[in-house]
Coordinates of C-alpha atoms in Angstrom, one line a residue:
Chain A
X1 CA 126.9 68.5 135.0
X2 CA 124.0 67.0 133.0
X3 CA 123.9 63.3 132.8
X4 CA 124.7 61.4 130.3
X5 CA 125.6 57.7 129.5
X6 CA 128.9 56.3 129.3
X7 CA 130.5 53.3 127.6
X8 CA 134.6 52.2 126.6
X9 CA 134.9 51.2 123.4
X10 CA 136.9 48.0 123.0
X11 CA 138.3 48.8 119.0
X12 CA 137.7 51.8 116.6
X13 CA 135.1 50.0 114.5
X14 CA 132.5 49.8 117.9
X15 CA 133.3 53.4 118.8
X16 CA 132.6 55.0 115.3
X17 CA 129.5 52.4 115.3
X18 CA 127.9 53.4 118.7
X19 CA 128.6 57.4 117.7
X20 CA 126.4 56.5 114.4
X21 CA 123.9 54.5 116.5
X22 CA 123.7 57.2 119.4
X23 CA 122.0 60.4 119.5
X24 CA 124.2 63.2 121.5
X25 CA 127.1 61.0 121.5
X26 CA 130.8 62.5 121.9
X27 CA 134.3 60.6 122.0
X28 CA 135.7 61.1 125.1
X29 CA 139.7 60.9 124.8
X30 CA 142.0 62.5 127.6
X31 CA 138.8 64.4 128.8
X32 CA 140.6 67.7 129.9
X33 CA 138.6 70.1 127.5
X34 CA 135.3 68.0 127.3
X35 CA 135.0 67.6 130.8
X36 CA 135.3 71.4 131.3
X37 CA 133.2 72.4 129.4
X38 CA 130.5 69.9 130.2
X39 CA 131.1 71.4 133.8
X40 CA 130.5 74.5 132.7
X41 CA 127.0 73.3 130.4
X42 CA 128.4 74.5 127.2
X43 CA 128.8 70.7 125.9
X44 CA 126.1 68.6 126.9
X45 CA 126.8 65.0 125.1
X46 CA 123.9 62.3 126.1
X47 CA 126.4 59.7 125.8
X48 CA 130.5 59.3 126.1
X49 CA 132.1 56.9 124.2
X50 CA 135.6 56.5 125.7
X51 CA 137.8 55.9 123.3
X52 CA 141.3 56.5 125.4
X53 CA 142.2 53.1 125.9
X54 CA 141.7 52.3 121.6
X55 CA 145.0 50.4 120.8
X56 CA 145.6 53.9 119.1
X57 CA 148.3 55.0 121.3
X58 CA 152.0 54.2 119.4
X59 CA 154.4 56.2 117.6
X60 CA 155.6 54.2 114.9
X61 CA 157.8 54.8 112.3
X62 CA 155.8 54.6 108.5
X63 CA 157.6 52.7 105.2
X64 CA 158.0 56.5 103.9
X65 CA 160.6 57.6 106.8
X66 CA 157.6 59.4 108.5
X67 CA 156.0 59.2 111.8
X68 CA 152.7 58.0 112.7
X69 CA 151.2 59.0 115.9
X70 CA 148.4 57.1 117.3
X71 CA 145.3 59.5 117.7
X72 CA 145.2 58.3 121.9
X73 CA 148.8 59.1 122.7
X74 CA 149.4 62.0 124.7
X75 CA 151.2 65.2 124.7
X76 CA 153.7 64.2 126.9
X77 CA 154.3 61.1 125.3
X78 CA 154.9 62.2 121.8
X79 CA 156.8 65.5 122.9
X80 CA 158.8 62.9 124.5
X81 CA 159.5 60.7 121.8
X82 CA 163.3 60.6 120.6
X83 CA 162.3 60.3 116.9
X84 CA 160.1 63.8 117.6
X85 CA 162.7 65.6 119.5
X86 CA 165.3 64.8 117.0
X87 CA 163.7 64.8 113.7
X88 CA 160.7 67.2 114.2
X89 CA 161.6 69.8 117.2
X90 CA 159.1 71.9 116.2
X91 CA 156.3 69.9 117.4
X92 CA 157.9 68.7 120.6
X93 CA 158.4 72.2 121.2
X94 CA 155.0 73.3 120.3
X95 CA 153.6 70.7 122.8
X96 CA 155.8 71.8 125.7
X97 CA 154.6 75.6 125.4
X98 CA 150.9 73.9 125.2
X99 CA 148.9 73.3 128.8
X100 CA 150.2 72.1 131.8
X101 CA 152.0 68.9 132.5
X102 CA 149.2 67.6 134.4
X103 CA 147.2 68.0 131.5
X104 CA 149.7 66.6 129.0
X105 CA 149.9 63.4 130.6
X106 CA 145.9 63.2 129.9
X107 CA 144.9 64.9 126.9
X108 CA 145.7 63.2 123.6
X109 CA 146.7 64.2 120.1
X110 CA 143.2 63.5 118.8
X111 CA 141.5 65.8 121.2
X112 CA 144.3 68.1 121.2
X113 CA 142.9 68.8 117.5
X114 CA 139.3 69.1 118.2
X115 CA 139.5 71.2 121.5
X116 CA 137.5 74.1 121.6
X117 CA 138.0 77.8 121.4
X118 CA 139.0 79.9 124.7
X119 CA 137.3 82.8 123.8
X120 CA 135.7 84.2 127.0
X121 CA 132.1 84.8 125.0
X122 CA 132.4 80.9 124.4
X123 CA 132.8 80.0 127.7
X124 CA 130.3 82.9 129.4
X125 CA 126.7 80.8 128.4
X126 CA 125.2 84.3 130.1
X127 CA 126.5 86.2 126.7
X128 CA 125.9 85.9 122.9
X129 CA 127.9 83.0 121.3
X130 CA 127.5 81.8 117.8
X131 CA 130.1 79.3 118.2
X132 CA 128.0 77.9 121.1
X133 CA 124.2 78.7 120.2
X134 CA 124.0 79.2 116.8
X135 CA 122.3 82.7 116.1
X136 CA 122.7 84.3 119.2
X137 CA 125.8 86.8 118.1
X138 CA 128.6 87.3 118.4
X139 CA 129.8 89.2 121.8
X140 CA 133.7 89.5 121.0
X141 CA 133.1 91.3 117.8
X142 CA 132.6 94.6 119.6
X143 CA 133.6 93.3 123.2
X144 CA 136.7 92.7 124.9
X145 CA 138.4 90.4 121.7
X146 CA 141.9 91.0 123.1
X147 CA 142.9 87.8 122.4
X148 CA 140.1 87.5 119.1
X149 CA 141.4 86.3 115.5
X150 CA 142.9 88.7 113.2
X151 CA 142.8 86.6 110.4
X152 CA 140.2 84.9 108.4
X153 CA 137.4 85.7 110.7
X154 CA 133.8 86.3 110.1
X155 CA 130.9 88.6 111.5
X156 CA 130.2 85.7 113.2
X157 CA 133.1 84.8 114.9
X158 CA 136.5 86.0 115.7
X159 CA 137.2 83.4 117.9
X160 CA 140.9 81.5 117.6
X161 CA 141.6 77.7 117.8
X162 CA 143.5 77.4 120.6
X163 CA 146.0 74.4 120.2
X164 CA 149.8 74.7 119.9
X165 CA 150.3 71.0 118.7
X166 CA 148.0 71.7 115.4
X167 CA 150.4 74.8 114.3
X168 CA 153.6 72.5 114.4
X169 CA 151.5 69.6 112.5
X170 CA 150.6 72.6 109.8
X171 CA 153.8 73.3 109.5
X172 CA 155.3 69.9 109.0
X173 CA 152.2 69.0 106.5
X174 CA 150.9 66.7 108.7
X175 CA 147.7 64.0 107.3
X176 CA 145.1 63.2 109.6
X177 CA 144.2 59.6 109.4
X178 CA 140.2 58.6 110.3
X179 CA 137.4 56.1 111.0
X180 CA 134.2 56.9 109.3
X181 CA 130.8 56.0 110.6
X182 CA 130.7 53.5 107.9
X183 CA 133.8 51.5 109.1
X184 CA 135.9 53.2 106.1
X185 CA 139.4 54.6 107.0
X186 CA 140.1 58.5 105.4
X187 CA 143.4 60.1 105.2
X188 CA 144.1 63.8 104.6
X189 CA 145.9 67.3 104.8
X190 CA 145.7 68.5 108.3
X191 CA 145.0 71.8 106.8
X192 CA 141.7 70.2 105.9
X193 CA 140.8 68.8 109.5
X194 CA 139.6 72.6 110.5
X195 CA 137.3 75.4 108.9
X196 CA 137.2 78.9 109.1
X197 CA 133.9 80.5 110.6
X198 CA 131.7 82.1 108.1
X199 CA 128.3 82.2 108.8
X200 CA 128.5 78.5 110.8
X201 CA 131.5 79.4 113.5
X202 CA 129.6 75.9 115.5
X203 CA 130.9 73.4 112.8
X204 CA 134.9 73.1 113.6
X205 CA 136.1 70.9 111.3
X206 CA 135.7 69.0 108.5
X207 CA 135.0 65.7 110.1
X208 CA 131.6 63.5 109.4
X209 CA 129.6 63.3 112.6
X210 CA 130.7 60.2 114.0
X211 CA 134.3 60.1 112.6
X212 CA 136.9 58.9 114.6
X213 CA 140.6 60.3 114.2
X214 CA 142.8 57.7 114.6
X215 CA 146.2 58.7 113.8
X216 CA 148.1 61.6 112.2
X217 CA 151.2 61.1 110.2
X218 CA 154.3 63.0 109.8
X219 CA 155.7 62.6 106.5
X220 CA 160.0 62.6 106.4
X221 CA 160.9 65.8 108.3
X222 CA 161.5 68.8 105.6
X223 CA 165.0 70.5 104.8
X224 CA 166.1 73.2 106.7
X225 CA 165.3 74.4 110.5
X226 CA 162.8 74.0 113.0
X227 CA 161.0 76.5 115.2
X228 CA 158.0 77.5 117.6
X229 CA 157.4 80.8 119.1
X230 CA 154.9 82.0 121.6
X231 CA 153.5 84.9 123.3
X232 CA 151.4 84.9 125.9
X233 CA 150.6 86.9 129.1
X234 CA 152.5 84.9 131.3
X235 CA 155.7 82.4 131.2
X236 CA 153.8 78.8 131.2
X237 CA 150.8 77.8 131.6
X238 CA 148.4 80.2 129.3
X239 CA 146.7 80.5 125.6
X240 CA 148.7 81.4 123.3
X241 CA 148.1 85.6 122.0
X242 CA 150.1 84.7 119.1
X243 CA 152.1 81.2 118.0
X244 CA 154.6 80.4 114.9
X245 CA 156.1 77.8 113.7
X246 CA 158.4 77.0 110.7
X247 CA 159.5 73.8 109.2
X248 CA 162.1 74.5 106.7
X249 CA 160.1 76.7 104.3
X250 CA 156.9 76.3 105.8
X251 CA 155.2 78.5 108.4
X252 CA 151.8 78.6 110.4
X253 CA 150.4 80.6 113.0
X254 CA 148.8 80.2 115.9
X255 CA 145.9 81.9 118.1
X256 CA 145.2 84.3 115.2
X257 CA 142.5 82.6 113.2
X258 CA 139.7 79.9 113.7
X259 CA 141.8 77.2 112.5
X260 CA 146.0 76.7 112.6
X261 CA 146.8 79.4 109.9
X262 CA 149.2 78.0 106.8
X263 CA 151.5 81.2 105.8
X264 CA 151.4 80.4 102.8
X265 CA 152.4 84.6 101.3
X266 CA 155.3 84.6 103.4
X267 CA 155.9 81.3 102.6
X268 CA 155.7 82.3 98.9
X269 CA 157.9 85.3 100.0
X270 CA 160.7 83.8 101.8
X271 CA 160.5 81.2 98.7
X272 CA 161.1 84.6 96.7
X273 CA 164.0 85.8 98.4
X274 CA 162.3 87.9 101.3
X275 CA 163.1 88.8 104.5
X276 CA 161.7 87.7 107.5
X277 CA 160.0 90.9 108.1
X278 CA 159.1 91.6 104.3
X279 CA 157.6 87.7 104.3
X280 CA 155.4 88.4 107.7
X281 CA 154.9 91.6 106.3
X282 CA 153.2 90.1 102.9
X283 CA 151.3 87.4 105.0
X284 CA 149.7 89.9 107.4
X285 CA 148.4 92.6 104.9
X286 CA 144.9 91.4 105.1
X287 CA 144.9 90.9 109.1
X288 CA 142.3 93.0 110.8
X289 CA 142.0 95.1 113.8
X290 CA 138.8 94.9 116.3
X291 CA 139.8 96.9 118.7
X292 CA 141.2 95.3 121.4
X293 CA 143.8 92.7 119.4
X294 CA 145.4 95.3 116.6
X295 CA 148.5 95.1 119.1
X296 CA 148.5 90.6 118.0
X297 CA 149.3 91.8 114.1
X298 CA 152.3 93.7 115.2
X299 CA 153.2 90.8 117.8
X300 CA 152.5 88.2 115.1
X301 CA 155.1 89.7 112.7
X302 CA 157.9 90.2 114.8
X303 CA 157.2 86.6 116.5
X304 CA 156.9 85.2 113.1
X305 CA 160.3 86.9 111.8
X306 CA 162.3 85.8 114.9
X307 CA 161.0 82.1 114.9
X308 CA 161.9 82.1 110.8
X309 CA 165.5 83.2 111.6
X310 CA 165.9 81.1 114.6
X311 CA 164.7 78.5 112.4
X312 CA 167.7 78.9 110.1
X313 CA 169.8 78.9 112.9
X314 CA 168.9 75.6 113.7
X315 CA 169.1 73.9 110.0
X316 CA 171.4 71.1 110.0
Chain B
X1 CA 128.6 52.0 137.5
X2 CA 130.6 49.6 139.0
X3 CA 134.4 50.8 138.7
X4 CA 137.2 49.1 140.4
X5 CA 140.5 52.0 141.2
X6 CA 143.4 50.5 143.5
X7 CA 143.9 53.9 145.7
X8 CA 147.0 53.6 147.7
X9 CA 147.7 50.3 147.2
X10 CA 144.2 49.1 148.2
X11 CA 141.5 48.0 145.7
X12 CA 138.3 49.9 146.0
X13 CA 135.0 49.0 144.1
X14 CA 132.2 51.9 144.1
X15 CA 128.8 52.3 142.4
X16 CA 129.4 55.6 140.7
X17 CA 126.7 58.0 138.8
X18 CA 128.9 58.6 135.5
X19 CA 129.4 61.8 136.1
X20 CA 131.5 61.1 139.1
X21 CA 135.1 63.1 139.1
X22 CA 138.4 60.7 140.0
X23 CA 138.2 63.8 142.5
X24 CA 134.9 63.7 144.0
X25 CA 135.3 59.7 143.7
X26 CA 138.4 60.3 146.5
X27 CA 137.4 63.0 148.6
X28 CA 133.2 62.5 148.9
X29 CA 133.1 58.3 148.1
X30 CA 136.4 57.1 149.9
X31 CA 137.2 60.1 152.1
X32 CA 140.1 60.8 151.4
X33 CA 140.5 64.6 151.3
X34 CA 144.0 65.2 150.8
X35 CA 143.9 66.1 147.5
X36 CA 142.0 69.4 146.9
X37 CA 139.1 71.0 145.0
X38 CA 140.7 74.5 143.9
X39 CA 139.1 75.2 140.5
X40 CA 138.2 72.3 139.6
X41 CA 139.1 73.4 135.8
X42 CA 142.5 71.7 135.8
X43 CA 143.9 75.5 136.4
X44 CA 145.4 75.3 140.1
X45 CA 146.9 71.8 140.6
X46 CA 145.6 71.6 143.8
X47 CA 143.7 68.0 143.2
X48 CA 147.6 66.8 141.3
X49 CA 147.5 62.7 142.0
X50 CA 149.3 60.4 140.2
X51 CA 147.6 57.4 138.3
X52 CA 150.0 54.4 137.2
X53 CA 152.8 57.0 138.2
X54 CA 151.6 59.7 136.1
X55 CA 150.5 62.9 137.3
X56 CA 147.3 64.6 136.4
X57 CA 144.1 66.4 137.7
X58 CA 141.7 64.3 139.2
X59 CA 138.9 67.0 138.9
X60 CA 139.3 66.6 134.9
X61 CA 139.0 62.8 134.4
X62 CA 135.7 61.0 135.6
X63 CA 136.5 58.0 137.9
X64 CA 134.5 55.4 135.5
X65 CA 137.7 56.2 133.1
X66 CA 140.1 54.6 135.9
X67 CA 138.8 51.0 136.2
X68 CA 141.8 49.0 136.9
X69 CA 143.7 51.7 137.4
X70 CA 146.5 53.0 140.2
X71 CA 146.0 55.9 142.1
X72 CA 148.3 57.1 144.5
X73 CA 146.6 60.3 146.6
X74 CA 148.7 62.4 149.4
X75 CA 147.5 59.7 151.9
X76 CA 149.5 57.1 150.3
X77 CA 152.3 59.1 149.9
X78 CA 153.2 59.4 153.4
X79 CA 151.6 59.4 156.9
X80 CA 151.7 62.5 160.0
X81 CA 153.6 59.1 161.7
X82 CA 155.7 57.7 158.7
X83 CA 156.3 61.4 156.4
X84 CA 157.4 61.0 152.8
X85 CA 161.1 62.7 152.9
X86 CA 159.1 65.2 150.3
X87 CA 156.4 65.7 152.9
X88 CA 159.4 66.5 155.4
X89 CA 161.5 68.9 152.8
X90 CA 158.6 71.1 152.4
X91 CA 158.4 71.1 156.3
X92 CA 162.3 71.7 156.6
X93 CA 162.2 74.5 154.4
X94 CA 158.8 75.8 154.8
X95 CA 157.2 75.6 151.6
X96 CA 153.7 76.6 152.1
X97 CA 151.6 79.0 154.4
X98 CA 147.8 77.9 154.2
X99 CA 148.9 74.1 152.8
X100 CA 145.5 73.9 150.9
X101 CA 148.2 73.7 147.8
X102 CA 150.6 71.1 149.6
X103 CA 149.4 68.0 148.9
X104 CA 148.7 68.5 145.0
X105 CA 152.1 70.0 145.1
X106 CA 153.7 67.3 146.3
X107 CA 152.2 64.9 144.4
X108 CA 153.0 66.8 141.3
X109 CA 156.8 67.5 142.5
X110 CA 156.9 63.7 142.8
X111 CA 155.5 62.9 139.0
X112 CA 158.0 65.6 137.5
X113 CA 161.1 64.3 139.4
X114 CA 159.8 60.8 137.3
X115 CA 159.5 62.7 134.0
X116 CA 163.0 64.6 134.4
X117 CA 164.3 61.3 135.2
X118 CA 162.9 60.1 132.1
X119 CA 164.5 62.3 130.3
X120 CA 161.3 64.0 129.6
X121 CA 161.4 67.7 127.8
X122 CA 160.2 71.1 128.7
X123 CA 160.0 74.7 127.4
X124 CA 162.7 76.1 129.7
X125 CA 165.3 74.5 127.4
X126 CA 166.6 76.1 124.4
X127 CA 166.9 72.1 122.7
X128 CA 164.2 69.7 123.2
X129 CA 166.4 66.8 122.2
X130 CA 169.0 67.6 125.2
X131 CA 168.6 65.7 128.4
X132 CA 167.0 68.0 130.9
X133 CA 168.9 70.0 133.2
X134 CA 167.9 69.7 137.2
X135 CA 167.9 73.5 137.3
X136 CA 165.8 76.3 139.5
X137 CA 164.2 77.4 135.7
X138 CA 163.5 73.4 134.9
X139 CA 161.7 73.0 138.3
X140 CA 159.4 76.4 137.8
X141 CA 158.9 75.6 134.5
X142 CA 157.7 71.8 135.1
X143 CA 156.1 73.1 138.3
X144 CA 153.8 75.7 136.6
X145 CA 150.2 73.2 137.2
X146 CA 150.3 73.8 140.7
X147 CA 149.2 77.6 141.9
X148 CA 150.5 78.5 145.3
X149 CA 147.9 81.7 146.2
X150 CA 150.3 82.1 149.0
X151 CA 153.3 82.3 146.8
X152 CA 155.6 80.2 148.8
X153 CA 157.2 79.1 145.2
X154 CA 161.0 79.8 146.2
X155 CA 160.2 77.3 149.1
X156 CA 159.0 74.8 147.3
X157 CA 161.8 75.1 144.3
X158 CA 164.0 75.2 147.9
X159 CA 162.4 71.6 149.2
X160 CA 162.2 70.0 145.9
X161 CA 165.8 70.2 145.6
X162 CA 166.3 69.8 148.9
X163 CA 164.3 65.9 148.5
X164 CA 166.6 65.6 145.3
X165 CA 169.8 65.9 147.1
X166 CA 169.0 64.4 150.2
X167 CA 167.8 61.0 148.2
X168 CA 170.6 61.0 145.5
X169 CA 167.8 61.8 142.3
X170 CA 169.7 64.9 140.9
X171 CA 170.7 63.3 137.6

């Protein structure tokens, strides 16, 4: 590991100051994908700020009959919240199919949104990775993309974001609540934390450099049933190949695009009348084959049907 | 840096480089080598300890992120005089070959017997909101951070609920 510079922030204002102030600098929150990777010399921050002991980490409930979770709580906290189990299933299931619970005691919802790709291209700093040096290629466009996007990816990248949390916030429409560099607070869609890759697959998200996310905010939970759904290559314990989850009429996929995918045609479709099928159907007519992960758009659809109907099951 | 972790009980200062593991912190600072480098990538389990009664990996948290923090390692756990009734269910039912595993396993068995008592969720239920079941699926399921290359896993399902029966925790 390279070395680098480390200081804990005592409040949100001094962390999103010193990131400003501080060439290199990184937030350090649960520190289970940052370290990794820093291990592995594909992040190589000059300076940590550690931000995981912010007085960030509550779930409370807002004026609105939503939820606000603090940006340093952590997986296993907030999937074992009453208020989430009860009122929004989806997510405290999406965060029980997500990691380990070794790693869900660490890793925080804040990081749990800005965690990198597992793309094997990503993580192998012998091969071509625009994601990790700009320019160099892309190696999964031709190579073994298996587990690649098959939705709203670029010639630059076909890599997938790999959280499980972010699809369940998608689906419940989620905002994302932040610090600015300037000390200004921001709120806004979580469908507008994350970008898709086009020609700059190494900018992730929306965020100003420097920006802290401090909380994100469930609004009242929606009408209707809750599911998540995912496939992976073994029981527990591994990326997702494909994720779904539904929130009364809302949908979003997982592991299939650069960013947690909102499916918003078979949204439109069930809206309609659709099927299950006929909605996943509609949603995946513009998901492409590489080579390697044609086998996810079949795996998608039928994930996404079931998880819609068990979703109905479940409507109270 | 100067960083201040009670380890088993004990409050230890050291002079760490940043860059310092809670792992390597244990194993090359204080000697204590119970808990185990396997990956170190957070994949195997083997360096499982808990911190203020939580389990995690020690190889993915640096140890200047633990000042005032509690660590409890294998060694505190129990002694080859003075063995943790876990330490002697996994002997009882022989739950491990090599034992390079053992002690993050047992430290992680501990940490999810605290969790299901907390009523905490997992995948292997069909309803998050239920209060967890003590079952064989429950215990694989919450047990899935800690590789076993020798594959002694119906063992160590075996010895947890042994431990769980033996001290009264089955809820």
């Amino acid at each position: 590991m390279r070395p680098f510079t480390y200081e804990r922030a005592s409040d949100a204002l001094g962390a999103v100051q010193a990131a400003a102030a501080t060439p290199g600098a990184k937030f350090l929150g649960g520190g289970t994908n940052l370290l990794d990777l820093m291990k592995l010399d594909i992040e190589q921050p000059a300076h940590l700020i550690d931000v995981s002991r912010l007085p960030l980490a509550e779930l409370a409930e807002t004026v609105g009959g939503g939820l606000r979770i603090g940006a340093m709580t952590t997986g296993s906290q907030v999937a074992a919240d009453a208020r989430v189990r009860t009122r929004y299933p989806v997510l405290a299931e999406a965060l029980v199919a997500g990691g380990s619970p070794q790693l869900r005691n660490k890793a925080t919802t804040g990081g749990n949104l800005l965690q990198r790709t597992r793309c094997a291209y990503f993580y192998d700093t012998t091969k071509p990775c625009n994601k990790r040096e700009p320019g160099s290629g892309c190696g999964a466009l031709d190579g073994l993309n298996r587990n690649a996007a098959i939705l709203g990816a670029s010639s630059a990248c076909i890599a997938t974001h790999p959280s499980d949390m972010a699809v369940a916030l998608v689906a419940l429409g989620a905002r994302v609540e932040t610090l600015s560099p300037d000390g200004r607070p921001r709120a806004f869609p979580i469908e507008e934390l994350h970008r898709l890759p086009g020609e700059t697959p190494h900018i992730e998200t929306h965020l100003i450099p420097g920006e802290l996310i401090t909380a994100v905010v469930l609004p009242p939970p929606p009408e209707g049933g809750q599911r998540y759904r995912k496939a992976r290559d073994r029981a527990s314990f591994a990326a997702g190949l494909a994720s779904v989850a539904v929130a009364g009429g809302r949908v979003a996929l997982g592991a299939v695009a650069h960013k947690p995918w909102r499916a918003v045609d078979a949204e439109a479709a069930l809206a309609a009348g659709a099927s299950p099928q006929d909605a996943m159907a509609a949603e995946l007519e513009a998901a492409s084959d590489n080579g390697l992960n044609g086998f996810k758009i079949t795996l998608t659809a039928r994930l996404g049907a079931a998880a819609i109907s068990e979703a109905k099951g479940t409507a109270r | 840096m100067k960083v201040t972790i009670t380890v088993n009980r004990e409050p230890r200062t050291l002079d760490l480089d940043p860059r310092t593991t809670l792992l390597d912190a244990l194993r090359e600072h204080l000697r204590l080598t119970g808990s185990k480098k396997g990956c170190d990538h957070g994949q195997c389990g083997a360096c499982t300890v808990l911190v203020n009664g939580l389990r995690i990996n020690a190889c993915l948290s640096l140890a200047v992120m633990h000042d005032g923090d509690e660590v409890l390692t294998i060694e505190g756990v129990g002694t080859p005089d003075k063995l943790h009734p876990l330490q002697q269910a996994f002997l009882t039912e022989d739950a491990f070959q090599c034992g390079y595993c053992t002690p993050g396993q047992i430290c992680s068995a501990l940490g999810m017997l605290s969790e299901i008592e907390a009523g905490w969720p997992s995948q292997a239920a069909d309803d998050v909101s239920a209060r967890p079941a003590f079952s064989d699926d429950e215990i694989r399921e919450r047990m899935s951070g800690n590789i076993c290359r020798c594959s002694a896993y119906p063992q160590i399902v075996e010895a947890i609920k042994r431990y769980a029966r033996d001290e009264a925790l089955e809820p």
